[in-house]
Structures are given as C-alpha cells and as structure tokens.
Amino acid sequence: MTPSRLKTQDARTFERKWWHAATVYQIYPRSFCDSDGDGIGDIPGIISKLDYLQSLGISIIWLSPIFTSPMDDNGYDISDYRGIAPEFGSLADFDRLVSEARKRGIGILLDLVVNHTSDEHPWFEQARRSRDNPYRDYYIWRDPSSTGGVPNSLTSSFGGPAWTLDPATGQYYLHLFSRRQPDLNWENPKVRAEIYEMMNWWLDRGIAGFRMDVIDLIGKQVDAEITTDGPHLHSYLQEMNRETFGSRDVLTVGEAWSATPAAALLYSAHDRRELSMVFQFEHVTQDWDETYGKWKAKPFDLVGLKAVFGKWQLALANDGWNSLFWGNHDLPRAVSRYGDAARYHVESAKMLATVVHLMKGTPFVYQGEEIGMTNVSFSSVEQYKDIETLNMHRLHVEAGMSSEDFIRGANESSRDNARTPMQWSAATNAGFTTGSPWIELNPNHATVNVATQVADERSIWNHYCKLIGLRKQHEVIVYGHYQSWLDQHPDVFIYTRTLQQDRLVVVANFRPEEVTLTIPEELRQRGTCLISNYNRVGAIEENITLRPYEAFALLTHQTSR
Ligand code: GLC
C-alpha cells in the first residue's frame, strides 16, 4: 500500500492525487472519428476508439466542446449548455461514452466555456430584446462613447474591436472573441448561480472534471480595460469550487494564457481550493514576436525554452501542480514546430515526447501527436476553416499583406494545423470518414497513421505507450525533484529527477545533427535505460556523442551509483 502522503526532496509533502500519475488525451471531436459519414467526427466515433485509447494507456479524455452550438468557433460558442450538438450525437450517446470509458479506467473531462456563450444562446436572445429584459445583465453592455463610437479600446482576440453595436437597443455588447461569442457578466450573481447549477448537472452524470476555457478572463473589469487576472477572478474560482466540484474527487485545469508562476500558485496551491492546475503558455509564446505574436515567430532558442521550463518546474515544486504539453487544438503540430518532420520525423517526435513526459506534472497528449501528425500545407485560403485564421487573413490583406505571404505564415501557425482529421490508416480519408471530411486531410496519412504505427514496435506510437506506462511505474517521474544542467548549452537539454534513492537523468539533443559534449561529473553514471529513441544502453560516460534528435533517460538507484 502506498501512503497517501509522500515525503519528497522538495520541501513539502504532496498529498497524492489519482491524476498525478495519469496522462490526459485531448480529443477534438469534429476531427477524431466520424461514425455516420457526414464528414464530422462524433461521439459514437469516439466510443469506437476507446479500446485504442486504453491500449495507449491514457487515464483521462479531455473532450473539446460537444454542446449545442452554431459552430462559429467550432463549439467554443455554446447555445445550450445541457444539449449535445446533433452532429456529435445525443445525450444518450454521451452517457454511453462516460460509462464505456469508465469500464476502461478512463474519465471524461468536459470543456467548460463560460467566459462567453453563443449569440444564439436563449439568454443572449432575451438580453438583446430590450434594455430592461431580465437577462440584459447576463451580458456586458455599454453606451457608445461620447463621440458615438465603441465604448473603449478593448480588442477581440480574433481581430477588430471587442464591441459590437446592437442597433435595436442602441448599446454595444462585449465579445473578447468573435461577435457571435458575447461575454457573460460574471459580476451578476445570477449568472454564476446558473453556471454552477449546470456544472453540477454534468458532474452528477459522472464526469471526471473540467478543462476551463480562458478562465483567466472571467474576473475582467471592462471599464478599466482589465481583461485577464481581474480583481474578482480568484474569489469567483473559490466560490465555484465550493459550489460545485470542491467536494468531489475530480480534475480541473484552467486555460490561462496570462499565467505567471506566481499566478499559477494562486490557482493551484493546495490550500487555496481553486483548481488542480492551469495550462500556462510561456513555453509556447517564448518565440513569438512582441508585436505580431504567433504570426511572426522568432528563431528557435533552446536556451530560452529550457529557462522557461525550468522556471515552471521549480516554481511549482513544493505546491501547486504543472500541466505538461506541446500541443492542443489551438497550436501548430509540435513535431513541425520544434522537430524536423521531413528528415527526422520519428526521432524528433520521440525526443519531444520524452522531454515533456518525464517532467513533473500531468502530461497532455493532443490527438494525433502520438503518431507525430504534422502541420498541413494549404495553398489557398478556402482550405482554411478556422474563424481566427480567416479573420486574420482578411485584416492582414486589408492592411496590404499578400494572401500568399499570409498563407505561408498560416501553414506554420494556424489553428487548423491541429484540426485536420485524425489519421487512422492509409485508406481513403485516412479511415476518418466514409463521407466528405469537413476540412481536408493531411496527404501524409498514407505514411503517418495509427494502423502502421501500432504494428511497428519502433514507432512513435509505441514510444508514447512506453512513456505513459513509465509514469505509472516510477514514482520518481511523478514526484521527483527537478534540476536542470548545462543551462547555457544551445543544443542539448539535460535534467534530473530525484526521489529518495532514485535518480533519473534525461538527455535530449534538439538538433538535426550529432552533438558531442562533456558530461558534468555528477551525471556520469551507470543505470537502467528506461527509454531511448536510438539504441542507447545503460551508461553516461564523460564524453558523449548524441545522434540527431537523440533522447534517452537513465535511472539509477543510489546504492548502485
Ligand atoms: C480558447 C479555446 C479556443 C477558443 C477560445 C474562445 O482559447 O481553446 O479554441 O477559440 O478559447 O472560446
């Protein structure tokens, strides 16, 4: 029997949680598996792949939104929080998914999108009827400015002002995303009460928790133009915790683009009773341009990336918890961004997985990452479906950029890179659908697909299986203290994890060529090689030559060092 509290090298004793040794798998339902031939993935399709997910070893599925929605932002615009979008299935299908997943030891996380609703939500339809409608105050309305324009300079993440005039009532409403995603007014206690009731309704159906969309925005103070980390953010989360999941053993993860390590502790420190963890994006944005963001990336900088990872590992070493990820439905494919999908596809995809999966935190795998799915190469804007990409295309072209230049950038950064259909096999439409897919497939499904990789013991897929399994077997991966080495080395990432007598050394080469280096004396050791993307065996000598994108992890028990 393992004790429920564990003394680690880090100062605090960690209370064990079931999700500490778990790996989460994110499904973007629209693009995962289509069971009825309409070209759109659905819940029965997901159910048909549960055995596949079980064999990968994951414990939790995060489902991107499956609720009723006009799909302006592919479901992140909800018009009925208790309904399932007909293209995805029915509530009965959802209940079946929860129970079939549970039989396989897998819990379901729902995506809670409560910063905003769809403009087709009945609350908004009521609210826009008149200024004195009882639902008016569910949303954020302001009079035009003194010159008759938008109330202030807040902008939408999808481009343009965050305000749209509602001509019938003569006021503007706020939308930090598309104009079809009006922001809810969290200052209204009735809104909060409705949301908590809805959350409990889903918790009672047996879900394992929530991923919380743009949760750092709910405390906004519009007139002060404060959007992230508003003054009431944490009191709302504490109230939500108290009113809903606080008494249940579930996992909650908040999406917080603004999170610093200090803020992450406010969200996830044990005694604050808010969330289990947040997604922070500092490693993602580390090479974004200060002005143009992801649309203009800076050259890759491993020293900077290592510093960001190290900072987060240490900041949450004694309290709080990290999420670990390279990708999601909003980000380009990791192997295209940080690896070399053309020349070292298998090696670099495995290397990237090794580096994040052996850190301290809960790893998240985005669908298709486990087979090294890559960015897509579209040549015309019509091939893109994502509202953000299409809006940005319009705005950039209006500002004078050529459409070709924009598309070249979008092929690197657009959210659609992550949204092409899951590649199950080399068959027509990669086995995703028998119909016509809602977005084009990546043509490389002929070679990059699940069927081939499951059968090949040296595949990326089998490497993911191994990593996910190792976390369940070795406590040093779950709780070991993190320390980085050779911080200034431009090509190689080395860190150790230490727990009692166990020490794990993780070594990774981020370059498409051989790198020779001298290993610090403290790290020269013999041990067991837990995982390697070449054929490394159990020793780290003084001088070591790493092959292109080589990564491995060596475990030693102190008495054998
Ligand atoms: C989050 C989602 C993204 C969505 C946005 C608005 O960032 O991950 O896909 O567009 O919120 O809901």
PDB file of C-alpha atoms in Angstrom, residues 96-261:
ATOM      1  CA  ARG A  96     -22.725   5.795 -23.020  1.00  0.00           C
ATOM      2  CA  LEU A  97     -19.328   7.377 -23.625  1.00  0.00           C
ATOM      3  CA  VAL A  98     -18.933   8.093 -19.901  1.00  0.00           C
ATOM      4  CA  SER A  99     -19.852   4.542 -18.915  1.00  0.00           C
ATOM      5  CA  GLU A 100     -17.859   2.801 -21.656  1.00  0.00           C
ATOM      6  CA  ALA A 101     -14.839   4.929 -20.836  1.00  0.00           C
ATOM      7  CA  ARG A 102     -15.186   4.174 -17.140  1.00  0.00           C
ATOM      8  CA  LYS A 103     -15.151   0.432 -17.888  1.00  0.00           C
ATOM      9  CA  ARG A 104     -11.718   1.008 -19.399  1.00  0.00           C
ATOM     10  CA  GLY A 105     -10.447   3.077 -16.478  1.00  0.00           C
ATOM     11  CA  ILE A 106     -10.824   6.358 -18.378  1.00  0.00           C
ATOM     12  CA  GLY A 107     -12.540   9.508 -17.077  1.00  0.00           C
ATOM     13  CA  ILE A 108     -14.092  12.248 -19.223  1.00  0.00           C
ATOM     14  CA  LEU A 109     -13.228  15.938 -18.787  1.00  0.00           C
ATOM     15  CA  LEU A 110     -15.702  18.379 -20.295  1.00  0.00           C
ATOM     16  CA  ASP A 111     -14.636  21.695 -21.768  1.00  0.00           C
ATOM     17  CA  LEU A 112     -16.318  24.416 -19.718  1.00  0.00           C
ATOM     18  CA  VAL A 113     -16.758  27.507 -21.887  1.00  0.00           C
ATOM     19  CA  VAL A 114     -18.261  30.078 -19.525  1.00  0.00           C
ATOM     20  CA  ASN A 115     -16.463  33.302 -20.302  1.00  0.00           C
ATOM     21  CA  HIS A 116     -18.955  33.700 -23.142  1.00  0.00           C
ATOM     22  CA  THR A 117     -21.867  31.962 -24.849  1.00  0.00           C
ATOM     23  CA  SER A 118     -23.062  31.875 -28.428  1.00  0.00           C
ATOM     24  CA  ASP A 119     -25.211  34.792 -29.611  1.00  0.00           C
ATOM     25  CA  GLU A 120     -27.833  32.082 -30.204  1.00  0.00           C
ATOM     26  CA  HIS A 121     -27.986  31.169 -26.513  1.00  0.00           C
ATOM     27  CA  PRO A 122     -31.522  31.935 -25.233  1.00  0.00           C
ATOM     28  CA  TRP A 123     -30.006  34.195 -22.530  1.00  0.00           C
ATOM     29  CA  PHE A 124     -28.486  36.426 -25.203  1.00  0.00           C
ATOM     30  CA  GLU A 125     -31.555  36.290 -27.403  1.00  0.00           C
ATOM     31  CA  GLN A 126     -33.542  37.555 -24.424  1.00  0.00           C
ATOM     32  CA  ALA A 127     -30.889  40.059 -23.371  1.00  0.00           C
ATOM     33  CA  ARG A 128     -30.836  41.848 -26.702  1.00  0.00           C
ATOM     34  CA  ARG A 129     -34.631  42.283 -26.786  1.00  0.00           C
ATOM     35  CA  SER A 130     -34.713  45.356 -24.566  1.00  0.00           C
ATOM     36  CA  ARG A 131     -32.647  47.247 -22.048  1.00  0.00           C
ATOM     37  CA  ASP A 132     -34.951  46.170 -19.231  1.00  0.00           C
ATOM     38  CA  ASN A 133     -35.150  42.478 -20.113  1.00  0.00           C
ATOM     39  CA  PRO A 134     -34.373  40.334 -17.026  1.00  0.00           C
ATOM     40  CA  TYR A 135     -31.477  38.720 -18.942  1.00  0.00           C
ATOM     41  CA  ARG A 136     -29.960  42.019 -20.068  1.00  0.00           C
ATOM     42  CA  ASP A 137     -27.490  41.973 -17.181  1.00  0.00           C
ATOM     43  CA  TYR A 138     -26.282  38.454 -18.054  1.00  0.00           C
ATOM     44  CA  TYR A 139     -24.016  40.151 -20.614  1.00  0.00           C
ATOM     45  CA  ILE A 140     -21.860  43.257 -20.707  1.00  0.00           C
ATOM     46  CA  TRP A 141     -23.470  46.299 -22.344  1.00  0.00           C
ATOM     47  CA  ARG A 142     -22.157  49.844 -22.619  1.00  0.00           C
ATOM     48  CA  ASP A 143     -23.360  53.049 -24.249  1.00  0.00           C
ATOM     49  CA  PRO A 144     -21.447  54.374 -27.252  1.00  0.00           C
ATOM     50  CA  SER A 145     -18.546  56.675 -26.353  1.00  0.00           C
ATOM     51  CA  SER A 146     -19.134  60.450 -26.291  1.00  0.00           C
ATOM     52  CA  THR A 147     -18.097  60.589 -29.953  1.00  0.00           C
ATOM     53  CA  GLY A 148     -20.571  57.864 -30.830  1.00  0.00           C
ATOM     54  CA  GLY A 149     -18.086  55.002 -31.376  1.00  0.00           C
ATOM     55  CA  VAL A 150     -17.067  51.915 -29.407  1.00  0.00           C
ATOM     56  CA  PRO A 151     -17.072  52.372 -25.604  1.00  0.00           C
ATOM     57  CA  ASN A 152     -13.313  51.822 -25.237  1.00  0.00           C
ATOM     58  CA  SER A 153     -10.299  50.337 -26.961  1.00  0.00           C
ATOM     59  CA  LEU A 154     -10.625  46.681 -25.933  1.00  0.00           C
ATOM     60  CA  THR A 155      -9.947  44.361 -28.859  1.00  0.00           C
ATOM     61  CA  SER A 156     -11.075  40.861 -29.783  1.00  0.00           C
ATOM     62  CA  SER A 157      -8.545  38.018 -29.882  1.00  0.00           C
ATOM     63  CA  PHE A 158      -9.888  37.233 -33.336  1.00  0.00           C
ATOM     64  CA  GLY A 159      -9.146  40.761 -34.621  1.00  0.00           C
ATOM     65  CA  GLY A 160     -11.002  44.081 -34.537  1.00  0.00           C
ATOM     66  CA  PRO A 161     -12.813  45.770 -31.646  1.00  0.00           C
ATOM     67  CA  ALA A 162     -14.263  43.733 -28.782  1.00  0.00           C
ATOM     68  CA  TRP A 163     -17.516  45.716 -29.064  1.00  0.00           C
ATOM     69  CA  THR A 164     -20.432  45.303 -31.449  1.00  0.00           C
ATOM     70  CA  LEU A 165     -23.366  47.686 -31.612  1.00  0.00           C
ATOM     71  CA  ASP A 166     -26.778  46.150 -31.154  1.00  0.00           C
ATOM     72  CA  PRO A 167     -28.874  48.541 -33.237  1.00  0.00           C
ATOM     73  CA  ALA A 168     -32.230  47.607 -31.690  1.00  0.00           C
ATOM     74  CA  THR A 169     -31.240  48.766 -28.194  1.00  0.00           C
ATOM     75  CA  GLY A 170     -28.535  51.269 -29.133  1.00  0.00           C
ATOM     76  CA  GLN A 171     -25.816  49.799 -26.898  1.00  0.00           C
ATOM     77  CA  TYR A 172     -22.636  47.868 -27.552  1.00  0.00           C
ATOM     78  CA  TYR A 173     -22.027  44.381 -26.126  1.00  0.00           C
ATOM     79  CA  LEU A 174     -18.598  42.989 -25.268  1.00  0.00           C
ATOM     80  CA  HIS A 175     -17.044  39.981 -27.016  1.00  0.00           C
ATOM     81  CA  LEU A 176     -13.392  39.186 -26.391  1.00  0.00           C
ATOM     82  CA  PHE A 177     -13.640  36.616 -29.219  1.00  0.00           C
ATOM     83  CA  SER A 178     -15.974  36.700 -32.248  1.00  0.00           C
ATOM     84  CA  ARG A 179     -19.041  38.928 -32.334  1.00  0.00           C
ATOM     85  CA  ARG A 180     -21.034  35.712 -32.120  1.00  0.00           C
ATOM     86  CA  GLN A 181     -19.450  34.966 -28.690  1.00  0.00           C
ATOM     87  CA  PRO A 182     -20.836  37.624 -26.302  1.00  0.00           C
ATOM     88  CA  ASP A 183     -19.062  37.718 -22.907  1.00  0.00           C
ATOM     89  CA  LEU A 184     -21.087  36.749 -19.849  1.00  0.00           C
ATOM     90  CA  ASN A 185     -21.275  39.197 -16.964  1.00  0.00           C
ATOM     91  CA  TRP A 186     -19.660  37.305 -14.099  1.00  0.00           C
ATOM     92  CA  GLU A 187     -20.376  40.186 -11.727  1.00  0.00           C
ATOM     93  CA  ASN A 188     -24.031  39.145 -11.861  1.00  0.00           C
ATOM     94  CA  PRO A 189     -24.611  36.523  -9.107  1.00  0.00           C
ATOM     95  CA  LYS A 190     -27.481  35.010 -11.114  1.00  0.00           C
ATOM     96  CA  VAL A 191     -25.083  34.176 -13.962  1.00  0.00           C
ATOM     97  CA  ARG A 192     -22.701  32.498 -11.565  1.00  0.00           C
ATOM     98  CA  ALA A 193     -25.504  30.528  -9.911  1.00  0.00           C
ATOM     99  CA  GLU A 194     -26.784  29.290 -13.313  1.00  0.00           C
ATOM    100  CA  ILE A 195     -23.285  28.158 -14.280  1.00  0.00           C
ATOM    101  CA  TYR A 196     -22.719  26.308 -11.015  1.00  0.00           C
ATOM    102  CA  GLU A 197     -26.044  24.539 -11.355  1.00  0.00           C
ATOM    103  CA  MET A 198     -25.134  23.475 -14.885  1.00  0.00           C
ATOM    104  CA  MET A 199     -21.710  22.232 -13.730  1.00  0.00           C
ATOM    105  CA  ASN A 200     -23.325  20.120 -11.014  1.00  0.00           C
ATOM    106  CA  TRP A 201     -25.740  18.705 -13.563  1.00  0.00           C
ATOM    107  CA  TRP A 202     -22.769  17.387 -15.583  1.00  0.00           C
ATOM    108  CA  LEU A 203     -20.826  16.261 -12.508  1.00  0.00           C
ATOM    109  CA  ASP A 204     -23.854  14.213 -11.495  1.00  0.00           C
ATOM    110  CA  ARG A 205     -23.610  12.414 -14.854  1.00  0.00           C
ATOM    111  CA  GLY A 206     -20.279  11.021 -13.722  1.00  0.00           C
ATOM    112  CA  ILE A 207     -17.685  13.149 -15.497  1.00  0.00           C
ATOM    113  CA  ALA A 208     -14.109  13.295 -14.161  1.00  0.00           C
ATOM    114  CA  GLY A 209     -13.785  17.078 -14.223  1.00  0.00           C
ATOM    115  CA  PHE A 210     -13.457  20.148 -16.402  1.00  0.00           C
ATOM    116  CA  ARG A 211     -10.999  21.897 -18.646  1.00  0.00           C
ATOM    117  CA  MET A 212     -11.902  25.560 -18.255  1.00  0.00           C
ATOM    118  CA  ASP A 213     -11.735  27.701 -21.344  1.00  0.00           C
ATOM    119  CA  VAL A 214      -9.993  31.127 -20.997  1.00  0.00           C
ATOM    120  CA  ILE A 215     -10.713  31.080 -17.293  1.00  0.00           C
ATOM    121  CA  ASP A 216      -8.314  33.957 -16.594  1.00  0.00           C
ATOM    122  CA  LEU A 217     -10.814  36.303 -18.283  1.00  0.00           C
ATOM    123  CA  ILE A 218     -13.838  35.818 -16.030  1.00  0.00           C
ATOM    124  CA  GLY A 219     -12.805  38.445 -13.458  1.00  0.00           C
ATOM    125  CA  LYS A 220     -12.486  41.214 -16.074  1.00  0.00           C
ATOM    126  CA  GLN A 221     -13.149  44.869 -15.302  1.00  0.00           C
ATOM    127  CA  VAL A 222     -14.295  46.271 -18.561  1.00  0.00           C
ATOM    128  CA  ASP A 223     -14.250  49.984 -17.788  1.00  0.00           C
ATOM    129  CA  ALA A 224     -10.699  49.778 -16.507  1.00  0.00           C
ATOM    130  CA  GLU A 225      -9.839  47.767 -19.655  1.00  0.00           C
ATOM    131  CA  ILE A 226      -8.628  44.891 -17.491  1.00  0.00           C
ATOM    132  CA  THR A 227      -9.373  41.563 -19.126  1.00  0.00           C
ATOM    133  CA  THR A 228      -7.026  38.952 -17.602  1.00  0.00           C
ATOM    134  CA  ASP A 229      -6.499  38.440 -13.866  1.00  0.00           C
ATOM    135  CA  GLY A 230      -9.240  40.829 -12.813  1.00  0.00           C
ATOM    136  CA  PRO A 231      -9.726  41.589  -9.127  1.00  0.00           C
ATOM    137  CA  HIS A 232     -12.514  39.032  -8.596  1.00  0.00           C
ATOM    138  CA  LEU A 233     -11.033  36.154 -10.588  1.00  0.00           C
ATOM    139  CA  HIS A 234      -9.837  34.089  -7.652  1.00  0.00           C
ATOM    140  CA  SER A 235     -12.845  34.746  -5.443  1.00  0.00           C
ATOM    141  CA  TYR A 236     -15.081  33.504  -8.282  1.00  0.00           C
ATOM    142  CA  LEU A 237     -12.984  30.356  -8.628  1.00  0.00           C
ATOM    143  CA  GLN A 238     -13.111  29.731  -4.891  1.00  0.00           C
ATOM    144  CA  GLU A 239     -16.865  30.176  -4.990  1.00  0.00           C
ATOM    145  CA  MET A 240     -17.107  27.809  -7.980  1.00  0.00           C
ATOM    146  CA  ASN A 241     -15.003  25.241  -6.164  1.00  0.00           C
ATOM    147  CA  ARG A 242     -17.224  25.491  -3.078  1.00  0.00           C
ATOM    148  CA  GLU A 243     -20.477  25.325  -5.037  1.00  0.00           C
ATOM    149  CA  THR A 244     -19.535  22.568  -7.463  1.00  0.00           C
ATOM    150  CA  PHE A 245     -16.534  20.265  -7.678  1.00  0.00           C
ATOM    151  CA  GLY A 246     -14.806  21.045  -4.357  1.00  0.00           C
ATOM    152  CA  SER A 247     -16.454  18.121  -2.609  1.00  0.00           C
ATOM    153  CA  ARG A 248     -15.770  15.675  -5.470  1.00  0.00           C
ATOM    154  CA  ASP A 249     -12.574  13.917  -6.447  1.00  0.00           C
ATOM    155  CA  VAL A 250     -12.211  15.402  -9.913  1.00  0.00           C
ATOM    156  CA  LEU A 251      -9.540  17.063 -12.034  1.00  0.00           C
ATOM    157  CA  THR A 252      -9.840  20.707 -13.060  1.00  0.00           C
ATOM    158  CA  VAL A 253      -7.482  22.513 -15.403  1.00  0.00           C
ATOM    159  CA  GLY A 254      -7.860  26.153 -16.315  1.00  0.00           C
ATOM    160  CA  GLU A 255      -6.663  27.666 -19.573  1.00  0.00           C
ATOM    161  CA  ALA A 256      -4.711  30.778 -18.532  1.00  0.00           C
ATOM    162  CA  TRP A 257      -2.666  32.435 -21.256  1.00  0.00           C
ATOM    163  CA  SER A 258      -1.743  35.176 -18.786  1.00  0.00           C
ATOM    164  CA  ALA A 259      -0.457  32.847 -16.042  1.00  0.00           C
ATOM    165  CA  THR A 260       2.885  33.576 -14.414  1.00  0.00           C
ATOM    166  CA  PRO A 261       4.302  31.072 -11.912  1.00  0.00           C
TER     167      PRO A 261
END
